[in-house]
C-alpha cells in the first residue's frame, strides 16, 4: 500500500505544470518532444508524444533539478523498467501493458565489495 501511495504521489506531483511557466513542444521526426517546468523554471519532466499518446523515454525531476523518475511509454502505457529515486532508495519497477509486475528496492548507501 505504501508503495502504491508513493507512486501516485510522484506521478501526480510531476504530471502538473506550473500556471506561469508554459510547457514547450518541439517536433523531432515523427514524435513531439515535450518539456514541462516547475514554477522556479527548472525542468519538471521531459519526454515524447507520438500522436496524442506518451511514447518513448520520459524523465522526471524535483524542483531542485534532481532526477526522481525515468521510464518508457509505448503507445501511452508504461512499459519495461522504470526507476524511481527516493532518498537513498532506488525503486526498480517492471511494467507490462501499464501494469506493475515487479518492484525491487536498491539501497544506494550500501557499498558492494568484490573479493579478488
Short mmCIF file of C-alpha atoms in Angstrom, two decimals:
data_model
loop_
_atom_site.label_atom_id
_atom_site.label_comp_id
_atom_site.label_asym_id
_atom_site.label_seq_id
_atom_site.Cartn_x
_atom_site.Cartn_y
_atom_site.Cartn_z
CA UNK A 1 0.00 0.00 0.00
CA UNK A 2 2.83 2.42 0.92
CA UNK A 3 4.50 1.74 -2.45
CA UNK A 4 1.27 2.43 -4.34
CA UNK A 5 0.77 5.73 -2.50
CA UNK A 6 4.38 6.71 -3.25
CA UNK A 7 3.92 6.09 -6.99
CA UNK A 8 0.66 8.02 -7.07
CA UNK A 9 2.26 10.95 -5.24
CA UNK A 10 5.24 11.02 -7.61
CA UNK A 11 3.13 10.80 -10.75
CA UNK A 12 0.64 13.43 -9.52
CA UNK A 13 3.32 15.87 -8.40
CA UNK A 14 5.23 15.76 -11.68
CA UNK A 15 2.30 15.50 -14.07
CA UNK A 16 1.07 19.02 -13.33
CA UNK A 17 2.86 22.00 -14.83
CA UNK A 18 3.01 25.42 -13.20
CA UNK A 19 0.48 28.03 -14.21
CA UNK A 20 3.03 30.71 -15.10
CA UNK A 21 5.59 28.52 -16.90
CA UNK A 22 4.28 27.13 -20.15
CA UNK A 23 5.48 23.75 -21.45
CA UNK A 24 7.44 23.62 -24.69
CA UNK A 25 6.81 21.29 -27.61
CA UNK A 26 9.29 20.56 -30.41
CA UNK A 27 8.73 18.34 -33.45
CA UNK A 28 11.52 15.74 -33.77
CA UNK A 29 10.88 13.48 -36.76
CA UNK A 30 7.61 11.61 -36.16
CA UNK A 31 7.44 12.49 -32.45
CA UNK A 32 6.99 15.68 -30.44
CA UNK A 33 9.39 16.39 -27.56
CA UNK A 34 7.60 17.91 -24.56
CA UNK A 35 9.26 19.75 -21.70
CA UNK A 36 7.33 20.78 -18.59
CA UNK A 37 8.68 23.18 -15.97
CA UNK A 38 8.41 23.79 -12.23
CA UNK A 39 7.42 27.29 -11.05
CA UNK A 40 11.10 28.08 -10.38
CA UNK A 41 11.92 27.46 -14.07
CA UNK A 42 13.66 24.10 -13.57
CA UNK A 43 12.58 21.21 -15.76
CA UNK A 44 9.86 19.04 -14.18
CA UNK A 45 9.74 16.40 -16.91
CA UNK A 46 10.73 15.71 -20.48
CA UNK A 47 9.54 13.11 -22.93
CA UNK A 48 7.87 12.42 -26.22
CA UNK A 49 4.43 12.13 -27.75
CA UNK A 50 3.56 10.06 -30.78
CA UNK A 51 0.24 11.46 -31.97
CA UNK A 52 -1.67 12.17 -28.77
CA UNK A 53 -0.02 9.39 -26.68
CA UNK A 54 3.03 9.38 -24.46
CA UNK A 55 5.71 7.42 -26.27
CA UNK A 56 9.40 6.81 -25.64
CA UNK A 57 11.70 7.72 -22.78
CA UNK A 58 10.48 10.15 -20.05
CA UNK A 59 12.50 11.77 -17.28
CA UNK A 60 11.05 13.49 -14.20
CA UNK A 61 12.85 15.90 -11.84
CA UNK A 62 12.16 17.53 -8.49
CA UNK A 63 12.11 21.32 -8.07
CA UNK A 64 15.88 21.33 -7.45
CA UNK A 65 16.61 19.52 -10.73
CA UNK A 66 17.37 16.12 -9.19
CA UNK A 67 16.09 13.15 -11.21
CA UNK A 68 13.24 11.37 -9.41
CA UNK A 69 11.90 9.02 -12.10
CA UNK A 70 12.62 7.67 -15.55
CA UNK A 71 10.94 5.16 -17.77
CA UNK A 72 9.48 4.37 -21.14
CA UNK A 73 6.00 4.68 -22.59
CA UNK A 74 4.75 2.63 -25.53
CA UNK A 75 1.50 3.89 -27.07
CA UNK A 76 0.58 5.76 -23.88
CA UNK A 77 1.30 2.88 -21.49
CA UNK A 78 4.22 2.41 -19.11
CA UNK A 79 6.42 -0.39 -20.38
CA UNK A 80 9.62 -2.09 -19.29
CA UNK A 81 11.80 -0.94 -16.41
CA UNK A 82 11.03 2.31 -14.62
CA UNK A 83 13.25 3.79 -11.94
CA UNK A 84 12.10 5.96 -9.02
CA UNK A 85 14.60 7.67 -6.70
CA UNK A 86 13.55 8.39 -3.11
CA UNK A 87 16.43 9.48 -0.89
CA UNK A 88 18.92 6.62 -0.69
CA UNK A 89 16.48 4.10 -2.18
CA UNK A 90 16.16 3.36 -5.88
CA UNK A 91 12.96 1.55 -6.82
CA UNK A 92 13.14 -0.55 -9.98
CA UNK A 93 9.65 -1.25 -11.25
CA UNK A 94 8.82 -3.54 -14.17
CA UNK A 95 5.72 -2.66 -16.18
CA UNK A 96 3.87 -4.74 -18.76
CA UNK A 97 1.00 -3.01 -20.57
CA UNK A 98 0.81 -0.27 -17.91
CA UNK A 99 0.64 -2.75 -15.01
CA UNK A 100 3.29 -3.18 -12.32
CA UNK A 101 4.56 -6.75 -12.38
CA UNK A 102 7.64 -6.47 -10.16
CA UNK A 103 9.19 -3.98 -7.72
CA UNK A 104 12.76 -4.17 -6.48
CA UNK A 105 14.32 -1.75 -3.96
CA UNK A 106 18.01 -0.89 -4.16
CA UNK A 107 19.72 0.93 -1.30
CA UNK A 108 22.29 3.29 -2.80
CA UNK A 109 24.12 3.80 0.51
CA UNK A 110 25.22 0.16 0.66
CA UNK A 111 28.59 -0.48 -0.90
CA UNK A 112 29.14 -3.68 -2.85
CA UNK A 113 32.65 -5.05 -2.49
CA UNK A 114 34.29 -7.55 -4.81
CA UNK A 115 36.86 -10.01 -3.43
CA UNK A 116 39.79 -10.59 -5.77
#
